Amino acid sequence: MHRTRVSRFAALGVAGATAVAGLGVALPSASADDAGRYSTKTPTSRGFGGAVTSVDPEASRVGLQVLKNGGNAVDAAVATAAALGVTEPYSSGLGGGGYFVYYDAKTKKVHTIDGRETAPASMPRDAFIDKSTGKPYNFTPELVTSGVSVGVPGTPATWAKALREWGTYRLAGALAPAEKLARRGFVVDKTFHQQTLDNQTRFEAYTSTPRLFLPGGTAPRTGSVFRNTALANTYRALGRKGVSWFYRGPIAREIAHNVQSPPKSSTTALPVPAGHLTRRDLAGYRALFRTPTYAKYRGYGVWGMGGSSSGGTTVGEALNIMEQFPLRRLSSTQQLHVYLEASALAFADRAKYLGDPAFVKIPRATLLSDRYAASRACSISLTTAMPKPTTAGDVRKYDPTCGGTSSTGTTARRDTENVETTNLTVTDKRGNVVEYTLTIEQTGGSGLLLPGRGFLLNNELTDFSAVYDAADPNRIQPGKRPRSSISPTLVLRDGKPVVALGSPGGSTIITTVLQMITDRIDRQLSLPQTIADPRGSQRNTAAVSAEPEFIEKYGAGLQALGHPLTPAGDKFTSASEIGAATAVAFKRHGYLVAVSEPRRRGGGSALVVRPSR
Ligand code: GLU
């Protein structure tokens, strides 16, 4: 088997194929699949002893090997995330941030790390206003392709903190498989090829980025091998020298320099506004422990990510609203109707109340209380959709008996979040669980490749509202973390994991997680059905944004209730998908069902340590 793999590699002309035997990580399986990857994609796996699921077969395989080598869920999660930085460099990597949720089987406690990117200390409130016009920059490609959108990356600090706190590997050990993957290369599939094409103009705005991602002036061919030696060297140095090398050493210096003076190409028509990050901003960065959010839903405990992400609070509030209705007794159209309405209400509150807790007082206890949910549910009729955008509730004055009004003014703001990012779920033989969503914001982030280092810098600061409004909890403020929608979620019963799940997709992350939870608990779909189910997303906008299959399957019934539906996607990407999620279900006697996408984003890979037949 081993020899077959090596010779297959050699047959495809991969340099260093003979050195493959010494890698110490599992090599890809024998043949490239239809999409051109070596590793076979396995959307669902069942079995025992631990599981890893991600959108990428190479990354899942790396994580699985760490588990097989005796590493725990945290070790495997960091190794998988580092591998995703190689194979999904437009969705995640050292230049970005994310949120890490960890369930400790021994103590039965949920812990979370906020590794969100942070604004520079000198970020002006009008950072996103074009001085030449006095108006905000057009969002994409103009604003996102910039130094001004780059926040201090949180991912390296998150990995180091998680390993230090709960891991058994050192950083170097957790990064080693990804380093080898970057050196050896991976086979370009259609998704990577298309994402590169979608970003061509943005990448060409810089002198550094095309050298790696547009070799010969265009996207790497599907089926070709893509190597990133610079990233391999960066992982090696980071492992050896530790995170201070990143935050206080040469990388900090280089990030500050390139953000303040982006390596702009002389031929680009894009403005590429410069940013404000300094070495001091990088030196001051900390990944933070946060108190997880908690909501009780039909006997299950739903744990999620608190501020600076809006994910856990918004998911929890919407679930509490949905709990006011006997969903199991309703038709599937009515079930979806309640889900969409609850989501719109929770998004109205998200816009009014949620932001970085270091800057905003978040009324979390109220937003997650059943009484407040009961008051919000008063606006839902089972026969007619409410007009949208709807208004936020008043957390100081509300009536759970539906006696009076409890809303404030409309606070809907333009939603500019993109549909990418990446997510992984890992569990080990002891029952520890990691749910981790990481991102560089847009597909391709700021488009700025740190010269010679092999990773892209994020554009996460564009998750702030573009126009300053003193009443907006997500307004730009120096040193602040922009509000996220990332929602890594653990569903427990009696303190034990039932399902762990998460998704990419900007603000649709919240609705994807919600829809999956209601699909599983209320509609009683199996986990593989839940992940495959077509998605619709109502984020307090006039129309429900939906996948074409959702419109086909549920559109007529929902339209009859007054929900306009519009196809998901935007003019800048070819994707009309919502959320390439991952999840693991925990059954009796340690039996695991690990799922990844069967279809979205080219399909993912879910693997278990000991498969059952
Ligand atoms: N910026 C988004 C957030 O943190 C994630 C990016 C995405 O999923 O596209 O909520």
XYZ file of C-alpha atoms and ligand atoms in Angstrom:
623
model
C 0.000 0.000 0.000
C 2.759 2.318 1.004
C 4.728 1.634 -2.133
C 1.662 2.176 -4.290
C 1.194 5.603 -2.813
C 4.780 6.604 -3.422
C 4.817 5.409 -6.989
C 1.545 7.176 -7.690
C 3.127 10.328 -6.427
C 6.146 9.777 -8.629
C 3.945 9.048 -11.612
C 2.368 12.463 -11.205
C 5.787 14.029 -11.284
C 5.873 15.296 -7.728
C 9.384 16.320 -6.835
C 10.663 14.623 -3.713
C 8.392 11.638 -4.129
C 11.062 9.276 -2.893
C 11.416 11.261 0.298
C 7.764 10.737 1.015
C 8.348 7.595 3.028
C 10.116 9.596 5.702
C 7.343 12.081 6.254
C 5.962 10.511 9.358
C 2.417 11.490 8.449
C -0.103 9.476 6.541
C 0.279 9.915 2.865
C -2.630 10.385 0.575
C -4.359 7.299 -0.675
C -3.374 5.754 -3.938
C -5.132 7.726 -6.598
C -6.291 11.221 -7.283
C -10.074 11.522 -7.176
C -12.281 13.202 -9.788
C -11.454 16.606 -8.441
C -7.771 15.806 -8.671
C -6.958 15.359 -5.003
C -4.838 12.436 -3.897
C -6.849 11.669 -0.826
C -10.246 10.178 -1.337
C -13.082 12.317 -0.075
C -15.278 10.635 2.452
C -18.272 12.764 3.340
C -19.441 10.497 6.165
C -17.552 8.043 8.376
C -18.814 5.980 11.272
C -16.790 4.275 13.963
C -14.822 4.676 17.158
C -11.706 6.059 18.765
C -11.819 9.648 17.495
C -12.739 11.609 14.374
C -11.614 14.527 12.251
C -13.756 16.344 9.731
C -12.919 19.304 7.527
C -13.579 20.513 4.015
C -10.245 19.135 2.842
C -9.150 15.491 2.607
C -5.450 16.221 3.129
C -6.157 18.257 6.241
C -8.524 15.661 7.702
C -5.943 12.966 7.057
C -3.255 14.968 8.835
C -5.517 15.352 11.866
C -6.436 11.685 11.869
C -2.790 10.682 11.838
C -2.124 12.883 14.853
C -4.932 11.065 16.690
C -3.559 7.703 15.630
C -0.127 8.741 16.867
C -1.593 9.387 20.308
C -2.253 13.111 20.058
C -5.432 14.473 21.587
C -8.238 16.479 19.992
C -6.457 19.792 20.531
C -3.213 18.548 18.962
C -5.148 17.171 16.005
C -7.226 20.343 15.633
C -4.142 22.551 15.432
C -2.445 20.150 12.999
C -5.588 20.063 10.830
C -5.911 23.847 10.926
C -2.268 24.261 9.905
C -2.838 21.858 7.011
C -5.895 23.871 5.957
C -3.553 26.865 5.844
C -1.751 24.983 3.076
C -4.640 23.567 1.056
C -7.240 26.274 1.817
C -4.961 29.321 1.903
C -7.742 31.624 0.695
C -9.984 30.746 3.641
C -7.604 30.477 6.582
C -4.002 30.597 7.662
C -1.426 32.311 9.839
C -2.552 35.731 8.633
C -6.095 35.342 9.978
C -8.099 34.613 13.098
C -10.829 32.401 14.475
C -12.676 30.944 17.446
C -11.773 27.701 19.155
C -14.283 25.809 21.310
C -13.050 22.944 23.474
C -14.969 20.390 25.513
C -12.894 18.724 28.181
C -14.155 15.179 28.765
C -12.617 14.910 32.211
C -14.165 18.027 33.701
C -17.182 18.086 31.332
C -16.555 21.799 30.837
C -16.673 23.909 27.697
C -13.881 26.434 27.135
C -13.492 28.932 24.326
C -10.647 30.955 22.851
C -11.277 34.204 20.997
C -8.510 34.491 18.410
C -10.139 37.342 16.549
C -8.068 39.845 14.610
C -7.757 43.217 16.275
C -7.768 46.785 15.011
C -4.616 48.878 15.330
C -4.335 51.345 18.205
C -4.344 54.197 15.738
C -7.223 53.104 13.505
C -9.240 56.230 12.671
C -13.026 56.052 12.624
C -13.054 57.135 8.999
C -10.560 54.460 7.925
C -12.930 53.138 5.271
C -13.763 56.509 3.759
C -12.060 57.354 0.493
C -10.479 60.755 1.091
C -10.756 61.640 -2.589
C -14.546 61.288 -2.644
C -15.521 61.631 1.016
C -17.555 58.429 0.607
C -16.885 54.875 1.817
C -14.761 52.812 -0.531
C -16.728 50.355 -2.578
C -16.593 47.165 -0.484
C -15.139 44.693 -2.937
C -12.724 44.650 -4.592
C -11.663 48.174 -3.552
C -11.856 48.149 0.262
C -11.064 44.531 0.979
C -7.946 44.640 -1.222
C -5.970 46.838 1.096
C -3.676 47.287 4.042
C -6.377 49.199 5.892
C -8.541 46.076 6.207
C -5.802 44.018 7.895
C -6.159 43.301 11.610
C -3.526 41.779 13.889
C -3.701 38.051 13.112
C -4.942 35.856 15.959
C -4.395 32.381 14.566
C -0.798 31.710 15.676
C -1.635 32.891 19.207
C -4.763 30.700 19.251
C -2.816 27.585 18.298
C -0.135 28.261 20.884
C -2.667 28.976 23.620
C -4.790 25.907 22.898
C -1.754 23.621 22.865
C -0.291 25.152 26.000
C -3.539 24.830 27.862
C -4.919 21.480 26.730
C -2.596 19.901 24.165
C 0.102 17.280 24.482
C 2.081 18.391 21.410
C 4.379 21.345 21.214
C 3.741 23.871 18.469
C 6.585 22.434 16.360
C 5.057 18.956 16.491
C 1.601 20.174 15.598
C 2.923 22.189 12.638
C 5.259 19.494 11.282
C 2.708 17.613 9.125
C 1.498 20.855 7.537
C 5.070 21.920 6.873
C 5.622 18.679 5.020
C 2.364 19.039 3.132
C 3.358 22.559 2.032
C 6.743 21.335 0.831
C 5.406 18.266 -0.907
C 2.460 20.065 -2.434
C -1.153 19.184 -3.056
C -3.115 18.600 -6.207
C -5.086 21.617 -7.341
C -8.793 20.890 -7.572
C -11.552 22.827 -9.300
C -12.442 24.766 -6.158
C -8.910 26.071 -5.616
C -8.530 26.837 -9.305
C -11.815 28.748 -9.417
C -11.150 30.632 -6.196
C -7.832 31.771 -7.656
C -9.522 32.972 -10.841
C -12.180 34.774 -8.796
C -9.355 36.630 -7.046
C -7.098 37.301 -10.010
C -7.659 41.071 -10.171
C -7.194 41.406 -6.417
C -4.032 39.324 -6.363
C -2.643 41.315 -9.295
C -3.000 44.460 -7.220
C 0.201 43.405 -5.420
C 3.680 42.471 -6.521
C 4.000 39.636 -3.979
C 0.808 37.624 -4.418
C 0.893 36.678 -8.129
C 4.338 35.112 -7.716
C 2.798 32.388 -5.585
C -0.820 32.138 -6.627
C -0.684 33.170 -10.306
C 2.358 31.342 -11.622
C 2.827 32.220 -15.302
C 0.170 34.894 -14.936
C -2.826 32.671 -14.315
C -4.428 30.302 -11.805
C -2.645 26.979 -11.243
C -4.126 24.319 -13.499
C -6.579 21.804 -12.048
C -4.624 18.602 -11.492
C -1.250 20.328 -11.151
C 0.755 20.135 -7.920
C 0.855 23.306 -5.850
C 3.719 23.728 -3.403
C 4.294 26.511 -0.926
C 7.887 26.281 0.239
C 7.794 29.726 1.800
C 4.903 28.663 4.027
C 6.703 25.427 4.901
C 9.687 27.492 6.037
C 7.431 29.816 8.001
C 5.782 26.879 9.804
C 9.192 25.419 10.578
C 10.527 28.663 11.992
C 7.334 29.292 13.962
C 7.536 25.820 15.480
C 11.169 26.239 16.411
C 11.129 29.806 17.599
C 7.640 30.075 19.056
C 4.896 32.649 18.669
C 6.986 35.536 19.890
C 8.928 35.164 16.631
C 5.650 35.982 14.919
C 4.333 38.728 17.205
C 7.535 40.349 18.389
C 10.112 39.405 15.779
C 10.655 39.586 12.043
C 7.104 38.627 11.059
C 5.634 41.468 13.106
C 8.046 43.873 11.494
C 7.178 42.628 8.016
C 3.415 42.671 8.595
C 3.526 46.241 9.913
C 5.672 47.359 7.002
C 3.520 45.706 4.317
C 0.260 46.923 5.800
C 1.514 50.499 6.020
C 3.144 50.342 2.568
C 1.383 47.600 0.612
C 3.501 46.142 -2.193
C 1.132 47.608 -4.763
C 1.645 46.693 -8.390
C 2.281 49.556 -10.782
C -0.413 48.348 -13.165
C -3.393 47.864 -10.849
C -6.446 50.075 -11.104
C -7.420 49.311 -7.499
C -6.696 51.939 -4.846
C -5.072 49.538 -2.284
C -5.412 51.891 0.693
C -2.610 51.618 3.247
C -3.291 50.580 6.847
C -2.221 51.498 10.339
C -0.848 48.346 11.985
C 2.368 48.782 13.937
C 4.814 46.397 15.571
C 3.434 47.489 18.884
C -0.061 46.359 17.834
C 1.321 42.935 17.030
C 3.364 42.740 20.238
C 0.259 43.553 22.265
C -1.963 40.866 20.751
C -3.507 38.202 22.988
C -5.813 35.313 22.205
C -8.432 35.438 24.961
C -10.376 32.895 26.966
C -14.058 33.774 26.896
C -17.052 32.543 28.797
C -19.046 30.369 26.404
C -22.666 31.182 25.651
C -25.323 28.759 26.799
C -28.915 28.183 25.789
C -31.135 25.321 26.722
C -33.058 23.989 23.751
C -35.614 21.220 24.206
C -33.542 19.562 26.896
C -30.197 19.999 25.154
C -27.502 22.406 26.283
C -26.260 24.476 23.362
C -22.832 25.993 24.007
C -21.277 28.560 21.730
C -18.936 31.455 21.209
C -19.510 34.721 22.995
C -18.299 38.209 22.073
C -16.377 39.256 20.083
C -18.384 36.790 18.018
C -22.092 37.314 17.739
C -22.455 33.625 16.906
C -23.328 31.963 20.203
C -25.668 34.695 21.385
C -27.553 34.952 18.099
C -27.868 31.175 17.671
C -28.968 30.842 21.311
C -31.529 33.626 21.136
C -33.034 32.292 17.914
C -33.282 28.796 19.394
C -35.007 30.156 22.475
C -37.520 31.916 20.240
C -38.082 28.750 18.215
C -38.618 26.817 21.430
C -41.792 28.814 21.958
C -43.359 26.790 19.128
C -44.135 23.064 19.061
C -42.088 22.542 15.927
C -42.357 18.778 15.804
C -46.098 19.077 15.407
C -45.894 21.587 12.550
C -45.530 21.016 8.816
C -42.044 21.327 7.360
C -43.019 24.653 5.755
C -44.137 25.995 9.132
C -41.011 24.661 10.822
C -38.841 26.515 8.330
C -41.046 29.593 8.618
C -40.482 29.736 12.389
C -36.751 29.196 11.896
C -36.599 32.091 9.402
C -38.662 34.426 11.590
C -36.697 33.632 14.752
C -33.490 34.213 12.873
C -34.646 37.630 11.601
C -35.567 38.694 15.145
C -32.254 37.514 16.580
C -30.363 39.289 13.797
C -32.190 42.536 14.596
C -30.914 42.223 18.182
C -27.461 41.245 17.001
C -27.205 44.518 15.057
C -28.284 46.582 18.042
C -26.514 44.912 20.946
C -23.509 42.837 19.901
C -19.879 43.820 19.482
C -16.507 43.419 21.156
C -17.250 43.090 24.902
C -14.160 45.148 25.720
C -16.004 48.116 24.190
C -19.686 47.261 24.371
C -21.813 46.199 27.314
C -23.615 43.160 25.974
C -26.943 42.275 27.640
C -26.158 38.603 27.161
C -28.198 37.244 30.039
C -31.339 38.970 28.769
C -30.762 38.120 25.131
C -30.419 34.464 26.115
C -33.299 34.352 28.565
C -36.517 32.466 27.928
C -38.624 35.442 29.033
C -37.003 37.697 26.479
C -37.377 34.991 23.817
C -41.060 34.703 24.697
C -41.479 38.443 24.166
C -39.720 38.295 20.806
C -41.789 35.298 19.726
C -44.912 37.453 20.067
C -44.077 38.978 16.667
C -44.263 35.619 14.908
C -47.486 34.568 13.242
C -47.745 31.036 11.940
C -49.671 32.191 8.914
C -47.828 35.301 7.680
C -44.202 36.372 7.540
C -43.440 39.630 9.349
C -42.243 42.602 7.259
C -38.451 42.898 7.157
C -36.169 44.314 8.220
C -37.795 44.018 11.619
C -36.818 46.005 14.697
C -34.621 45.058 17.638
C -36.244 44.269 20.973
C -35.868 46.485 24.024
C -33.842 44.539 26.576
C -34.907 46.882 29.391
C -38.609 46.684 28.736
C -40.230 43.624 27.289
C -43.334 41.607 27.859
C -43.219 37.830 27.581
C -47.022 37.683 27.666
C -47.358 39.596 24.385
C -49.254 42.389 26.120
C -47.329 45.358 24.725
C -44.682 46.435 22.334
C -41.052 45.834 23.108
C -39.229 46.941 20.040
C -36.807 49.760 19.359
C -35.994 51.462 16.072
C -34.795 49.513 13.070
C -31.113 48.825 13.283
C -30.452 46.760 10.187
C -27.146 47.640 8.577
C -25.611 46.556 5.352
C -24.203 43.051 5.601
C -20.920 42.760 3.793
C -19.611 39.495 5.114
C -18.442 36.965 2.592
C -19.276 33.308 2.196
C -15.950 31.687 2.954
C -13.782 30.671 5.928
C -13.254 27.107 7.067
C -14.358 24.886 9.904
C -13.250 21.662 11.526
C -14.493 19.248 14.146
C -12.235 16.867 16.050
C -12.794 14.401 18.854
C -10.357 11.976 20.448
C -10.599 8.606 22.142
C -11.067 10.215 25.563
C -14.078 12.162 24.358
C -12.477 15.607 24.223
C -13.954 17.703 21.427
C -12.769 20.698 19.428
C -15.000 22.796 17.218
C -12.910 25.416 15.468
C -13.765 27.993 12.801
C -10.942 29.985 11.273
C -10.826 32.609 8.589
C -9.033 35.368 6.755
C -12.504 36.925 6.018
C -13.052 37.222 2.241
C -11.924 34.358 0.050
C -8.334 35.474 -0.431
C -8.453 37.864 2.558
C -6.891 41.227 1.748
C -5.174 39.562 -1.212
C -1.862 40.670 0.291
C 0.670 37.842 0.468
C 3.335 38.570 3.044
C 6.418 38.564 0.789
C 8.551 35.471 1.236
C 6.352 34.003 3.981
C 3.726 32.137 1.966
C 0.538 33.323 3.704
C -2.107 35.919 2.999
C -3.091 38.664 5.394
C -6.719 38.931 6.462
C -9.198 41.688 5.667
C -11.104 41.061 8.906
C -11.416 44.746 9.824
C -13.999 45.132 7.086
C -16.321 43.237 9.428
C -16.631 46.579 11.224
C -19.426 48.795 9.959
C -17.974 50.968 7.218
C -19.686 54.174 8.303
C -19.196 55.410 11.851
C -22.311 55.642 13.999
C -21.870 56.235 17.721
C -24.894 53.998 18.460
C -23.520 51.060 16.525
C -21.853 48.416 18.725
C -19.782 47.370 15.736
C -18.399 50.806 14.894
C -14.676 51.182 14.285
C -12.692 51.810 17.465
C -8.933 51.551 17.987
C -7.819 48.231 19.467
C -11.260 46.672 18.998
C -12.184 43.284 17.536
C -14.715 43.466 14.704
C -17.922 41.576 15.371
C -17.888 38.065 13.982
C -20.603 35.579 13.104
C -18.443 32.562 13.707
C -20.439 29.940 15.616
C -18.566 26.809 16.629
C -21.238 24.999 18.615
C -21.454 22.054 21.000
C -24.780 20.432 21.797
C -24.649 18.500 25.069
C -27.105 16.408 27.011
C -26.477 15.763 30.686
C -23.025 17.241 30.257
C -22.053 14.879 27.437
C -21.578 15.799 23.769
C -24.421 14.921 21.410
C -23.369 16.908 18.341
C -20.492 19.283 17.598
C -20.907 21.488 14.549
C -19.774 24.631 12.795
C -19.660 26.253 9.400
C -18.040 28.927 7.261
C -20.129 31.533 5.483
C -19.924 35.024 7.022
C -23.205 35.889 8.689
C -24.827 32.811 7.129
C -22.716 30.817 9.583
C -25.319 31.612 12.214
C -28.242 30.479 10.093
C -26.446 27.358 8.899
C -25.768 26.295 12.483
C -29.351 27.121 13.444
C -30.821 25.255 10.506
C -28.662 22.221 11.237
C -29.718 22.186 14.891
C -33.415 22.420 14.065
C -33.028 19.873 11.271
C -31.508 17.474 13.753
C -33.575 18.104 16.865
C -36.948 19.212 15.529
C -37.142 17.660 12.095
C -35.207 14.602 13.278
C -33.057 14.319 10.160
C -29.936 12.198 10.406
C -26.658 14.098 10.652
C -25.687 13.325 7.016
C -29.143 14.556 5.904
C -28.766 17.626 8.074
C -25.481 18.633 6.501
C -26.735 18.001 2.972
C -30.098 19.743 3.433
C -30.457 22.782 1.127
C -30.098 26.018 3.053
C -32.010 29.229 3.336
C -30.799 32.191 5.363
C -32.893 35.006 6.819
C -30.686 37.696 8.384
C -33.322 40.378 8.799
C -33.352 41.347 5.160
C -36.281 41.799 2.794
C -35.706 38.428 1.129
C -34.469 35.037 2.281
C -31.164 34.242 0.625
C -31.290 30.601 -0.419
C -29.556 27.866 -2.318
C -31.336 26.982 -5.592
C -32.295 23.562 -4.185
C -33.887 25.221 -1.159
C -35.995 27.403 -3.428
C -36.990 24.374 -5.435
C -37.790 22.220 -2.427
C -39.381 24.684 -0.004
C -39.923 27.875 -2.044
C -43.609 27.520 -2.952
C -44.770 26.911 0.629
C -42.631 29.670 2.084
C -43.625 32.172 -0.584
C -47.252 31.472 0.233
C -46.489 32.584 3.801
C -44.938 35.792 2.469
C -41.210 34.991 2.341
C -39.571 36.322 -0.821
C -36.616 34.104 -1.764
C -33.541 35.101 -3.676
C -30.661 32.891 -4.857
C -27.563 33.031 -2.629
C -24.225 34.243 -3.934
C -22.849 37.475 -5.259
C -21.374 38.773 -8.447
C -17.802 38.329 -7.234
C -17.795 34.601 -6.644
C -19.113 31.713 -8.615
C -20.542 30.067 -5.488
C -24.264 29.957 -4.781
C -23.718 27.757 -1.740
C -24.377 28.447 1.901
C -21.960 26.946 4.404
C -19.591 24.018 3.900
C -20.145 22.740 7.430
C -18.615 19.904 9.447
C -20.085 17.978 12.381
C -19.725 14.931 14.571
C -22.542 13.095 16.334
C -21.743 11.205 19.543
C -23.791 8.058 19.989
C -23.871 5.429 22.692
C -20.796 3.418 23.652
C -18.403 5.791 21.927
C -19.887 5.339 18.462
C -19.224 8.383 16.267
C -20.817 9.669 13.076
C -18.488 12.210 11.468
C -19.809 14.235 8.550
C -18.426 16.740 6.087
C -19.954 18.285 3.020
C -20.979 15.819 0.367
C -21.089 18.555 -2.281
C -20.543 22.173 -1.246
C -17.104 23.604 -1.938
C -16.191 20.428 -3.777
C -16.983 18.195 -0.795
C -15.023 17.511 2.385
C -13.639 14.593 4.266
C -14.784 13.068 7.551
C -12.596 10.337 9.001
C -12.718 8.149 12.107
C -9.866 6.340 13.830
C -11.521 2.898 13.776
C -14.188 2.689 11.084
C -17.075 0.307 11.620
C -18.697 -1.538 8.780
N -15.600 37.505 8.710
C -16.531 36.492 9.005
C -16.825 36.450 10.473
O -15.941 36.461 11.258
C -16.069 35.162 8.590
C -15.752 35.143 7.154
C -16.599 34.231 6.396
O -17.097 33.247 6.895
O -16.709 34.483 5.229
O -17.933 36.381 10.857
